[in-house]
Amino acid sequence: MNYQTKFKKIGDKVKIGLTGTAVLLILAILAIILLAVIAGGYKSLSWEFLSQPPRDGMTKGGIFPAIFGMVFSLILMLIAVVPVGVATAVYLHEYARPDFILTRLIRGAVNNLAGVPSIVFGLFGLGFFIQFIGNGIDRSLGQSGLFGQPCILWASLTLALMNLPMIIVATEEALRAIPQAERAGALALGATKWQTIRHVVLPQAIPGILTGVVLVVSRGAGEVAPIMFTGAAYYLPYLPKLPTDQFMTLGYHIFVMTTQSPDIDATVPIAMGATLVLLALTFSLNIIAIIIRSRTRSQLRKGR
Amino acid sequence: MPVTSEKIMQRLLLAVAFSALSALLLIAVFIISQGLPFIFRYGFREFLFSSQWNPQAGKFGIFPMVVSTLWVTLGAMAIGAPLGVAGAVFLTEFVPRTVMRIIKPSIELLAGIPSVVYGFIGVMVLAPLIRDHLGGPGLSLLAGSIILGIMILPTIISISIDSIMAVPKSYREGSLALGATVWQTVRMVTLPAARSGIAASIILAMGRAVGETMAVIMVTGNSVKIPGSALEPVRTLTANIALEMGYATGMHRQALFATGVVLFVVIMILNFSASYVMRQRKARR
């Protein structure tokens, strides 16, 4: 090996080392974020913290109303988004021809909406759901301030709209992974198209749809921008009972406690605890999604 | 014969798919219909290029926010793009596939962290560091760029890894057989062959950075002015909407919708460029 190639090899090693350092740095950032949240938050955690409402002008007490409100809004969101998203994907994949104009339009809309900033969805929720639809309902019922104001219903619908593309894409992917032979088999045995979808296609698509649902819940739990004008409250002395009530939610609570607190020393521990709870939730959901996905993949491999 | 129920199901699914599409299109139509008339009435140039933002006095120039968004995004790209692409190269070319299969999902977990949590870390950890070591108030353009630079890493890495892995193995073998070193192969063969995918990943990441809201509000300090240095507080377009929409009425409200239109258009342009770049790759093969 002459001098020049040897020199090049050393230069190579340095450059490869640099790219390796980039990976280490990224993993270190992930570790720092996790450690900072865990180290800052674990002291605040207790059963009381999870089960009690805030007290003394939100400087003491727990985060129960925020957890309750979050779950409430996520359930409404799922009720709205899952049936619509799955039905749309089934139609697009099982019924529509690929060059059908609706299929192309929906593909385009899905692709483009995936990148629209979450705050723009918030604007839409406020302007369309609350001021247009909500006020319209109130006017036609001859009342005021029931639907035409921020509440869980509108916040959940805004989140649902934001997550609709994700459910459609996840379901379509799941449908695509099912071999055409399965459908042909069912049809050959005399099943109708809908029977085939109902009893052969959909059951096999469930893990894929579930992955989408889990990811959407994780995203919905953490999103603040779309709900801050459409339903989330700074503080509520009671738990929401109806979809037309406002609600407290974990992400917005963290934002409020960190940036708009009158007494930052008293609220930071609460914000840290709330951050730990939220992060634990979204992380476990993401890990569940990864596990479901890798299970289905290995099952598919075994099956073939 | 269940022929009628077959027909009913098909119609029903079509109706749902159609309403899903209408809802998705409605967002664009609604935001534009609320914001565009204001832009025409107020004057396109006045709105985009005037530095006067004073809603009480009826002044709605978003130029400081446009410049701030640009700087924060460029800063985020300067941090996130080299780190992400270098990481993607290392994971595809220099470690065994099994190692990559463990590390890639861990990096993708970064995408699962909610934006308020990034903001919280920015306020608690990053801003004090900047304040104590570099000066300024801590909540600044720099803090925003660093946090966004981290937030876009999963986007850049996932798409870059996919496009680098799509480069046929024979390309690398050919290059190595001609006597090129491993690094020369990466730099002159693999990366150029994967460049459209990498470019698309960077464009999409840029869209994410422009549209990010909560983390940015929390760490950038939110003063309406054209930043003189990276240590000064700035307010982005998204932050402007989020901070003022809660109480805006009349013209002010329309101006915020118009800000939404500007964001919408920027994101559309970035999305289209990303898919254009991707199509170029397919066309070449």
Coordinates of C-alpha atoms in Angstrom, one line a residue:
Chain A
M1 CA 0.0 0.0 0.0
N2 CA 1.5 3.3 -1.0
Y3 CA 1.6 6.4 1.0
Q4 CA -1.3 8.1 -0.8
T5 CA -3.8 5.3 -0.4
K6 CA -2.8 4.8 3.2
F7 CA -3.5 8.5 3.7
K8 CA -6.9 8.2 2.0
K9 CA -7.8 5.2 4.2
I10 CA -7.1 7.3 7.3
G11 CA -9.1 10.2 5.9
D12 CA -11.9 7.7 5.3
K13 CA -11.9 6.5 8.8
V14 CA -12.1 10.0 10.2
K15 CA -15.1 10.8 7.9
I16 CA -16.9 7.5 8.8
G17 CA -16.2 8.3 12.4
L18 CA -17.8 11.7 12.0
T19 CA -21.0 10.2 10.6
G20 CA -20.9 7.8 13.5
T21 CA -20.6 10.7 15.9
A22 CA -23.7 12.2 14.4
V23 CA -25.7 9.0 15.3
L24 CA -24.2 9.1 18.8
L25 CA -25.1 12.7 19.2
I26 CA -28.7 12.1 18.1
L27 CA -29.1 9.2 20.5
A28 CA -27.5 11.4 23.2
I29 CA -30.1 14.1 22.6
L30 CA -32.9 11.5 22.9
A31 CA -31.3 10.3 26.2
I32 CA -31.0 13.8 27.5
I33 CA -34.6 14.6 26.8
L34 CA -35.8 11.4 28.5
L35 CA -33.5 11.9 31.5
A36 CA -34.4 15.5 31.9
V37 CA -38.1 14.7 31.9
I38 CA -37.8 11.7 34.2
A39 CA -35.4 13.3 36.6
G40 CA -37.5 16.5 36.8
G41 CA -40.9 14.7 36.9
Y42 CA -40.6 11.6 39.1
K43 CA -40.6 13.6 42.4
S44 CA -44.0 15.1 41.5
L45 CA -45.6 11.8 40.7
S46 CA -47.9 10.2 43.3
W47 CA -51.4 8.8 43.4
E48 CA -52.6 12.2 44.6
F49 CA -51.0 13.9 41.7
L50 CA -52.8 11.7 39.3
S51 CA -56.2 11.6 41.1
Q52 CA -56.6 15.2 42.5
P53 CA -57.6 18.4 40.9
P54 CA -55.3 21.5 41.0
R55 CA -55.6 23.5 44.2
D56 CA -54.6 27.0 45.5
G57 CA -54.7 28.8 42.1
M58 CA -53.1 25.8 40.4
T59 CA -49.9 26.0 42.5
K60 CA -50.7 22.7 44.3
G61 CA -52.7 19.6 43.8
G62 CA -52.8 17.2 40.9
I63 CA -53.7 16.9 37.2
F64 CA -56.7 14.6 37.2
P65 CA -59.0 17.0 35.3
A66 CA -56.4 17.3 32.6
I67 CA -56.1 13.6 32.2
F68 CA -59.9 13.2 32.3
G69 CA -60.4 15.9 29.7
M70 CA -57.7 14.4 27.4
V71 CA -59.3 10.9 27.5
F72 CA -62.8 12.4 26.9
S73 CA -61.6 14.3 23.8
L74 CA -59.6 11.4 22.5
I75 CA -62.6 9.1 22.7
L76 CA -64.8 11.6 20.8
M77 CA -62.0 12.0 18.3
L78 CA -61.7 8.3 17.6
I79 CA -65.5 7.9 17.3
A80 CA -65.4 10.5 14.5
V81 CA -62.2 9.6 12.7
V82 CA -61.9 5.8 12.7
P83 CA -65.2 4.8 11.0
V84 CA -64.8 7.6 8.4
G85 CA -61.1 6.9 7.8
V86 CA -61.5 3.1 7.5
A87 CA -64.6 3.3 5.3
T88 CA -62.8 5.8 3.0
A89 CA -59.7 3.6 2.7
V90 CA -61.9 0.5 2.0
Y91 CA -63.8 2.3 -0.7
L92 CA -60.6 3.6 -2.3
H93 CA -58.7 0.3 -2.1
E94 CA -61.5 -2.3 -2.7
Y95 CA -64.1 -0.6 -4.8
A96 CA -62.7 2.4 -6.7
R97 CA -60.5 2.0 -9.8
P98 CA -57.0 3.5 -9.3
D99 CA -57.6 6.1 -12.0
F100 CA -61.0 7.1 -10.5
I101 CA -61.1 10.8 -10.2
L102 CA -62.3 10.7 -6.5
T103 CA -59.4 8.4 -5.7
R104 CA -56.9 10.8 -7.2
L105 CA -58.4 13.8 -5.5
I106 CA -58.4 12.1 -2.1
R107 CA -54.8 10.9 -2.5
G108 CA -53.8 14.5 -3.4
A109 CA -55.7 15.9 -0.4
V110 CA -54.3 13.4 2.0
N111 CA -50.7 14.0 0.8
N112 CA -51.0 17.7 1.0
L113 CA -52.9 17.9 4.3
A114 CA -50.3 15.8 6.0
G115 CA -48.0 18.8 6.0
V116 CA -50.5 21.5 6.9
P117 CA -49.4 23.2 10.2
S118 CA -51.5 22.1 13.2
I119 CA -52.2 25.8 14.0
V120 CA -54.0 26.1 10.7
F121 CA -56.3 23.3 11.8
G122 CA -56.9 25.3 15.0
L123 CA -57.9 28.3 12.9
F124 CA -60.2 26.1 10.8
G125 CA -61.8 24.7 14.0
L126 CA -62.5 28.1 15.4
G127 CA -63.7 29.7 12.2
F128 CA -65.7 26.9 10.8
F129 CA -66.8 24.6 13.6
I130 CA -67.4 27.2 16.3
Q131 CA -68.3 30.4 14.5
F132 CA -70.0 29.0 11.4
I133 CA -71.5 25.6 12.4
G134 CA -71.8 26.2 16.1
N135 CA -73.4 29.6 15.9
G136 CA -75.6 28.4 13.1
I137 CA -77.0 25.6 15.3
D138 CA -77.5 28.0 18.2
R139 CA -79.3 30.5 16.0
S140 CA -81.6 27.8 14.5
L141 CA -82.4 26.6 18.0
G142 CA -83.0 30.1 19.2
Q143 CA -80.4 30.0 21.9
S144 CA -76.9 31.4 22.3
G145 CA -73.5 30.2 23.6
L146 CA -74.2 26.4 23.7
F147 CA -72.6 25.2 20.4
G148 CA -71.1 28.5 19.3
Q149 CA -68.3 28.4 21.9
P150 CA -65.2 26.4 22.4
C151 CA -66.0 22.9 23.7
I152 CA -64.8 19.2 23.7
L153 CA -67.0 18.4 20.6
W154 CA -65.3 21.0 18.4
A155 CA -61.8 20.3 19.7
S156 CA -62.3 16.6 19.1
L157 CA -63.6 17.1 15.6
T158 CA -60.7 19.4 14.8
L159 CA -58.3 16.7 16.0
A160 CA -60.3 14.1 14.0
L161 CA -59.9 16.1 10.8
M162 CA -56.2 16.5 11.4
N163 CA -55.7 12.8 11.9
L164 CA -58.1 11.6 9.1
P165 CA -55.2 11.3 6.6
M166 CA -53.2 9.2 9.0
I167 CA -56.0 6.7 9.5
I168 CA -56.8 6.5 5.7
V169 CA -53.1 5.9 4.9
A170 CA -52.6 3.3 7.7
T171 CA -55.8 1.4 6.6
E172 CA -54.8 1.4 2.9
E173 CA -51.4 0.1 3.7
A174 CA -53.0 -2.7 5.7
L175 CA -55.3 -3.5 2.8
R176 CA -52.5 -3.5 0.3
A177 CA -50.6 -6.1 2.4
I178 CA -53.4 -8.6 2.0
P179 CA -52.7 -11.0 -0.9
Q180 CA -55.2 -10.7 -3.8
A181 CA -55.5 -14.5 -3.7
E182 CA -57.4 -14.3 -0.4
R183 CA -60.1 -12.2 -2.0
A184 CA -60.2 -14.3 -5.1
G185 CA -60.6 -17.4 -2.8
A186 CA -63.5 -15.9 -1.0
L187 CA -65.2 -14.7 -4.2
A188 CA -64.7 -18.1 -5.8
L189 CA -66.5 -19.8 -2.9
G190 CA -69.5 -17.6 -3.7
A191 CA -69.1 -14.8 -1.2
T192 CA -70.2 -11.4 -2.4
K193 CA -67.8 -8.5 -2.5
W194 CA -69.0 -7.0 0.8
Q195 CA -69.0 -10.5 2.5
T196 CA -65.4 -10.9 1.3
I197 CA -64.4 -7.5 2.7
R198 CA -66.3 -8.1 5.9
H199 CA -65.1 -11.6 6.7
V200 CA -61.8 -12.0 4.9
V201 CA -60.2 -8.6 4.2
L202 CA -61.1 -6.5 7.3
P203 CA -60.2 -9.1 9.9
Q204 CA -56.7 -9.3 8.4
A205 CA -56.4 -5.6 8.2
I206 CA -57.1 -5.1 11.9
P207 CA -53.5 -5.0 13.2
G208 CA -52.6 -2.4 10.6
I209 CA -55.7 -0.3 11.4
L210 CA -54.9 -0.6 15.1
T211 CA -51.4 0.7 14.5
G212 CA -52.9 3.7 12.9
V213 CA -55.3 4.2 15.7
V214 CA -52.6 3.9 18.4
L215 CA -50.4 6.5 16.5
V216 CA -53.4 8.8 16.1
V217 CA -54.2 8.6 19.8
S218 CA -50.6 9.4 20.6
R219 CA -50.5 12.4 18.3
G220 CA -53.9 13.6 19.5
A221 CA -52.8 13.4 23.1
G222 CA -49.8 15.7 22.5
E223 CA -51.3 18.2 20.1
V224 CA -52.1 21.6 21.6
A225 CA -52.2 24.0 18.7
P226 CA -55.5 22.7 17.2
I227 CA -57.4 22.7 20.5
M228 CA -56.2 25.8 22.2
F229 CA -59.0 27.9 20.6
T230 CA -61.5 25.2 20.0
G231 CA -62.1 23.8 23.5
A232 CA -59.2 23.6 25.9
A233 CA -59.5 25.6 29.1
Y234 CA -56.8 27.3 31.2
Y235 CA -58.5 26.1 34.4
L236 CA -61.9 24.5 35.2
P237 CA -63.2 24.0 38.7
Y238 CA -65.4 21.0 37.5
L239 CA -65.0 18.0 35.3
P240 CA -66.7 18.2 31.9
K241 CA -69.9 16.2 31.6
L242 CA -71.2 16.9 28.1
P243 CA -69.4 17.3 24.8
T244 CA -70.5 20.9 24.9
D245 CA -68.4 21.6 28.0
Q246 CA -64.9 23.0 27.8
F247 CA -62.1 20.8 29.1
M248 CA -58.7 20.8 30.6
T249 CA -56.1 18.6 28.8
L250 CA -52.6 17.5 29.6
G251 CA -50.7 19.2 26.8
Y252 CA -52.3 22.6 27.2
H253 CA -51.9 22.3 31.0
I254 CA -48.1 21.8 30.5
F255 CA -48.1 24.9 28.2
V256 CA -50.0 27.0 30.7
M257 CA -48.0 25.9 33.7
T258 CA -44.7 26.6 31.9
T259 CA -45.4 29.9 30.2
Q260 CA -48.4 31.6 31.7
S261 CA -47.9 30.8 35.4
P262 CA -48.2 33.7 37.9
D263 CA -45.9 31.8 40.3
I264 CA -43.3 29.8 38.2
D265 CA -41.5 28.2 41.2
A266 CA -44.7 26.6 42.4
T267 CA -46.0 25.5 39.0
V268 CA -42.8 24.1 37.5
P269 CA -42.8 20.9 39.5
I270 CA -46.5 20.3 38.4
A271 CA -45.5 21.0 34.8
M272 CA -42.6 18.5 35.1
G273 CA -44.9 15.8 36.5
A274 CA -47.5 16.5 33.8
T275 CA -44.7 16.3 31.1
L276 CA -43.5 13.0 32.5
V277 CA -47.1 11.6 32.4
L278 CA -47.7 12.8 28.8
L279 CA -44.3 11.5 27.6
A280 CA -44.8 8.1 29.2
L281 CA -48.2 7.9 27.5
T282 CA -47.1 8.9 24.0
F283 CA -43.9 6.8 24.2
S284 CA -45.8 3.6 25.3
L285 CA -48.3 4.2 22.5
N286 CA -45.5 4.5 20.0
I287 CA -43.8 1.4 21.3
I288 CA -47.1 -0.5 21.2
A289 CA -47.5 0.6 17.5
I290 CA -43.9 -0.6 16.7
I291 CA -44.6 -4.0 18.4
I292 CA -47.9 -4.5 16.6
R293 CA -46.3 -3.7 13.3
S294 CA -43.3 -6.0 13.7
R295 CA -45.6 -8.9 14.9
T296 CA -47.8 -8.6 11.8
R297 CA -44.7 -8.4 9.6
S298 CA -43.2 -11.6 11.0
Q299 CA -46.6 -13.3 10.8
L300 CA -46.9 -12.3 7.2
R301 CA -43.5 -13.7 6.6
K302 CA -44.3 -17.0 8.3
G303 CA -47.6 -17.2 6.4
R304 CA -45.9 -17.2 3.0
Chain B
M1 CA -79.8 -12.8 -2.9
P2 CA -78.2 -10.0 -1.0
V3 CA -77.7 -7.9 -4.1
T4 CA -79.4 -4.9 -2.7
S5 CA -77.4 -4.8 0.5
E6 CA -74.3 -5.1 -1.7
K7 CA -75.4 -2.0 -3.6
I8 CA -76.2 -0.2 -0.4
M9 CA -72.8 -0.9 1.2
Q10 CA -71.0 0.3 -1.9
R11 CA -73.1 3.5 -2.0
L12 CA -72.6 4.0 1.7
L13 CA -68.8 3.7 1.5
L14 CA -68.7 6.0 -1.5
A15 CA -70.7 8.6 0.4
V16 CA -68.3 8.4 3.3
A17 CA -65.2 8.6 1.1
F18 CA -66.8 11.6 -0.7
S19 CA -67.5 13.4 2.6
A20 CA -64.0 12.7 3.8
L21 CA -62.7 14.4 0.7
S22 CA -65.1 17.3 1.0
A23 CA -64.0 17.8 4.6
L24 CA -60.3 17.8 3.6
L25 CA -60.9 20.2 0.7
L26 CA -63.1 22.4 2.9
I27 CA -60.1 23.2 5.1
A28 CA -58.2 24.8 2.3
V29 CA -61.3 26.5 0.8
F30 CA -62.3 27.9 4.2
I31 CA -59.0 29.3 5.3
I32 CA -58.4 30.9 1.9
S33 CA -61.9 32.4 1.8
Q34 CA -61.4 33.9 5.2
G35 CA -57.9 35.3 4.6
L36 CA -57.6 36.1 1.0
P37 CA -60.1 39.0 0.8
F38 CA -58.2 40.7 3.6
I39 CA -54.9 40.4 1.7
F40 CA -56.5 42.0 -1.3
R41 CA -58.2 44.8 0.7
Y42 CA -55.2 45.6 2.8
G43 CA -52.7 45.3 0.0
F44 CA -50.5 42.3 -0.8
R45 CA -47.2 44.3 -0.4
E46 CA -48.4 46.2 2.7
F47 CA -49.3 42.9 4.3
L48 CA -46.2 40.9 3.4
F49 CA -43.5 43.6 3.4
S50 CA -44.4 46.1 6.0
S51 CA -42.8 45.8 9.5
Q52 CA -45.7 47.5 11.3
W53 CA -47.7 45.0 13.3
N54 CA -50.0 46.9 15.6
P55 CA -53.5 45.4 15.6
Q56 CA -54.9 48.2 17.8
A57 CA -53.9 50.8 15.3
G58 CA -55.1 48.7 12.4
K59 CA -51.5 48.0 11.1
F60 CA -51.0 44.5 9.9
G61 CA -47.6 44.0 8.4
I62 CA -46.2 40.5 8.9
F63 CA -42.7 41.1 7.5
P64 CA -40.9 40.6 10.9
M65 CA -42.7 37.3 11.3
V66 CA -41.8 36.2 7.8
V67 CA -38.1 37.0 8.3
S68 CA -38.2 35.3 11.8
T69 CA -39.8 32.2 10.4
L70 CA -37.2 32.1 7.6
W71 CA -34.3 32.5 10.0
V72 CA -35.6 30.0 12.6
T73 CA -36.2 27.5 9.7
L74 CA -32.8 28.0 8.1
G75 CA -31.2 27.6 11.5
A76 CA -33.1 24.4 12.1
M77 CA -32.0 23.1 8.7
A78 CA -28.4 24.0 9.3
I79 CA -28.5 21.9 12.5
G80 CA -30.9 19.1 11.5
A81 CA -29.9 18.4 7.9
P82 CA -26.2 17.6 8.2
L83 CA -26.8 15.7 11.4
G84 CA -29.7 13.7 9.9
V85 CA -28.0 12.9 6.6
A86 CA -24.7 11.9 8.3
G87 CA -26.7 9.7 10.6
A88 CA -28.6 8.1 7.7
V89 CA -25.3 7.4 5.9
F90 CA -23.7 5.8 8.9
L91 CA -26.7 3.6 9.7
T92 CA -27.1 2.4 6.1
E93 CA -23.5 2.1 5.0
F94 CA -21.3 1.4 8.0
V95 CA -23.2 -0.7 10.5
P96 CA -24.8 -4.1 10.1
R97 CA -28.5 -4.1 9.2
T98 CA -29.5 -5.5 12.6
V99 CA -27.9 -2.5 14.4
M100 CA -29.8 -0.2 12.1
R101 CA -33.1 -2.0 12.8
I102 CA -32.6 -1.2 16.4
I103 CA -31.4 2.4 16.2
K104 CA -33.8 3.6 13.5
P105 CA -37.0 3.1 15.5
S106 CA -35.3 4.7 18.5
I107 CA -34.6 7.8 16.5
E108 CA -38.1 7.7 15.2
L109 CA -39.3 7.8 18.8
L110 CA -38.2 11.5 18.6
A111 CA -41.2 12.0 16.3
G112 CA -43.4 10.6 19.0
I113 CA -42.5 13.3 21.5
P114 CA -45.2 15.9 21.6
S115 CA -44.3 19.4 20.6
V116 CA -45.1 20.9 24.1
V117 CA -42.6 18.5 25.6
Y118 CA -39.9 19.9 23.2
G119 CA -41.0 23.3 24.2
F120 CA -40.8 22.4 27.9
I121 CA -37.3 21.0 27.5
G122 CA -36.4 24.2 25.6
V123 CA -37.6 26.4 28.4
M124 CA -36.1 24.3 31.2
V125 CA -32.8 23.1 29.8
L126 CA -31.8 24.9 26.6
A127 CA -32.9 28.6 27.3
P128 CA -30.9 28.8 30.6
L129 CA -27.9 27.3 28.9
I130 CA -28.0 29.9 26.1
R131 CA -28.6 32.7 28.6
D132 CA -25.7 31.7 30.9
H133 CA -23.1 30.9 28.2
L134 CA -23.9 33.0 25.2
G135 CA -26.0 35.9 26.7
G136 CA -29.3 37.4 25.7
P137 CA -32.6 36.4 27.3
G138 CA -32.2 32.7 26.5
L139 CA -35.6 32.5 24.8
S140 CA -34.3 33.3 21.3
L141 CA -34.0 32.5 17.6
L142 CA -31.1 30.2 18.4
A143 CA -33.2 28.2 21.0
G144 CA -36.0 27.9 18.4
S145 CA -33.6 26.7 15.7
I146 CA -32.0 24.1 18.0
I147 CA -35.3 22.7 19.2
L148 CA -36.7 22.6 15.6
G149 CA -33.4 21.1 14.3
I150 CA -33.9 18.2 16.7
M151 CA -37.6 17.9 15.9
I152 CA -37.0 17.4 12.2
L153 CA -34.3 14.7 12.6
P154 CA -36.8 11.8 12.4
T155 CA -38.2 13.1 9.1
I156 CA -34.8 13.6 7.5
I157 CA -33.3 10.3 8.8
S158 CA -36.3 8.0 7.9
I159 CA -36.7 9.2 4.3
S160 CA -32.9 9.5 3.7
I161 CA -32.3 6.0 5.0
D162 CA -35.1 4.7 2.6
S163 CA -33.6 6.4 -0.4
I164 CA -30.0 5.4 0.4
M165 CA -31.1 1.8 0.8
A166 CA -32.9 2.0 -2.5
V167 CA -29.6 2.5 -4.3
P168 CA -28.7 -0.8 -6.0
K169 CA -25.8 -2.7 -4.4
S170 CA -24.2 -3.1 -7.8
Y171 CA -23.5 0.6 -7.9
R172 CA -21.4 0.4 -4.8
E173 CA -19.7 -2.9 -5.9
G174 CA -18.8 -1.3 -9.2
S175 CA -17.2 1.7 -7.5
L176 CA -15.3 -0.4 -5.1
A177 CA -14.0 -2.7 -7.8
L178 CA -12.7 0.4 -9.7
G179 CA -10.5 1.1 -6.7
A180 CA -12.5 3.8 -4.9
T181 CA -12.3 3.8 -1.2
V182 CA -15.4 3.2 1.0
W183 CA -15.9 6.9 1.6
Q184 CA -15.3 7.9 -2.0
T185 CA -18.0 5.4 -2.9
V186 CA -20.4 7.0 -0.5
R187 CA -19.6 10.5 -1.6
M188 CA -19.4 10.0 -5.4
V189 CA -21.7 7.1 -6.0
T190 CA -24.2 6.4 -3.3
L191 CA -25.1 9.9 -2.2
P192 CA -25.5 11.3 -5.7
A193 CA -27.7 8.3 -6.6
A194 CA -29.9 8.9 -3.5
R195 CA -29.9 12.7 -3.8
S196 CA -33.5 13.2 -4.8
G197 CA -34.8 11.3 -1.8
I198 CA -32.5 13.1 0.5
A199 CA -33.5 16.5 -1.0
A200 CA -37.2 15.5 -0.6
S201 CA -36.5 14.6 3.1
I202 CA -35.0 18.0 3.7
I203 CA -37.8 19.9 1.9
L204 CA -40.4 18.0 4.0
A205 CA -38.5 18.7 7.1
M206 CA -38.5 22.4 6.2
G207 CA -42.3 22.2 6.0
R208 CA -42.4 20.7 9.5
A209 CA -40.2 23.5 10.8
V210 CA -42.2 26.3 9.2
G211 CA -45.5 24.8 10.6
E212 CA -44.3 23.9 14.1
T213 CA -46.2 26.0 16.7
M214 CA -46.2 25.1 20.4
A215 CA -42.5 24.4 20.8
V216 CA -41.7 27.6 18.9
I217 CA -44.0 29.8 21.0
M218 CA -42.5 28.4 24.2
V219 CA -38.8 28.9 23.3
T220 CA -38.5 31.9 20.9
G221 CA -39.6 34.7 23.2
N222 CA -42.2 36.1 20.8
S223 CA -41.2 39.7 20.3
V224 CA -42.4 41.2 17.0
K225 CA -39.2 42.5 15.4
I226 CA -36.7 41.7 12.8
P227 CA -33.9 39.9 14.7
G228 CA -30.5 41.5 14.8
S229 CA -28.7 38.4 16.1
A230 CA -29.5 34.8 16.8
L231 CA -29.7 35.5 20.6
E232 CA -32.7 37.9 20.2
P233 CA -36.2 36.8 20.8
V234 CA -38.4 36.5 17.6
R235 CA -42.0 35.7 16.7
T236 CA -42.8 33.3 13.9
L237 CA -45.9 33.2 11.7
T238 CA -47.4 30.2 13.5
A239 CA -46.7 31.8 16.9
N240 CA -48.4 35.0 15.7
I241 CA -51.6 33.2 15.0
A242 CA -51.5 31.1 18.2
L243 CA -50.7 34.1 20.5
E244 CA -53.4 36.4 19.2
M245 CA -56.2 34.3 17.8
G246 CA -57.8 33.8 21.3
Y247 CA -58.9 37.5 21.5
A248 CA -58.8 38.7 17.9
T249 CA -61.9 40.2 16.2
G250 CA -62.8 42.0 13.0
M251 CA -59.8 43.0 10.9
H252 CA -57.4 41.6 13.3
R253 CA -59.0 38.2 13.0
Q254 CA -59.0 38.4 9.3
A255 CA -55.3 39.3 9.3
L256 CA -54.6 36.2 11.3
F257 CA -56.5 34.1 8.8
A258 CA -54.5 35.8 6.1
T259 CA -51.3 34.7 8.0
G260 CA -52.8 31.2 7.9
V261 CA -53.1 31.6 4.1
V262 CA -49.5 32.5 3.8
L263 CA -48.5 29.4 5.8
F264 CA -50.8 27.3 3.8
V265 CA -49.3 28.5 0.5
V266 CA -45.7 28.0 1.8
I267 CA -46.5 24.4 2.9
M268 CA -48.2 23.6 -0.4
I269 CA -45.2 24.9 -2.3
L270 CA -42.8 22.8 -0.2
N271 CA -45.0 19.7 -0.5
F272 CA -45.2 20.0 -4.3
S273 CA -41.5 20.5 -4.6
A274 CA -40.9 17.4 -2.5
S275 CA -43.1 15.3 -4.6
Y276 CA -41.7 16.8 -7.7
V277 CA -38.2 15.9 -6.7
M278 CA -39.3 12.4 -5.8
R279 CA -40.9 12.0 -9.2
Q280 CA -37.7 13.1 -10.9
R281 CA -36.0 10.1 -9.3
K282 CA -38.7 7.7 -10.5
A283 CA -38.5 9.1 -14.0
R284 CA -34.8 8.7 -14.2
R285 CA -34.8 5.0 -13.4

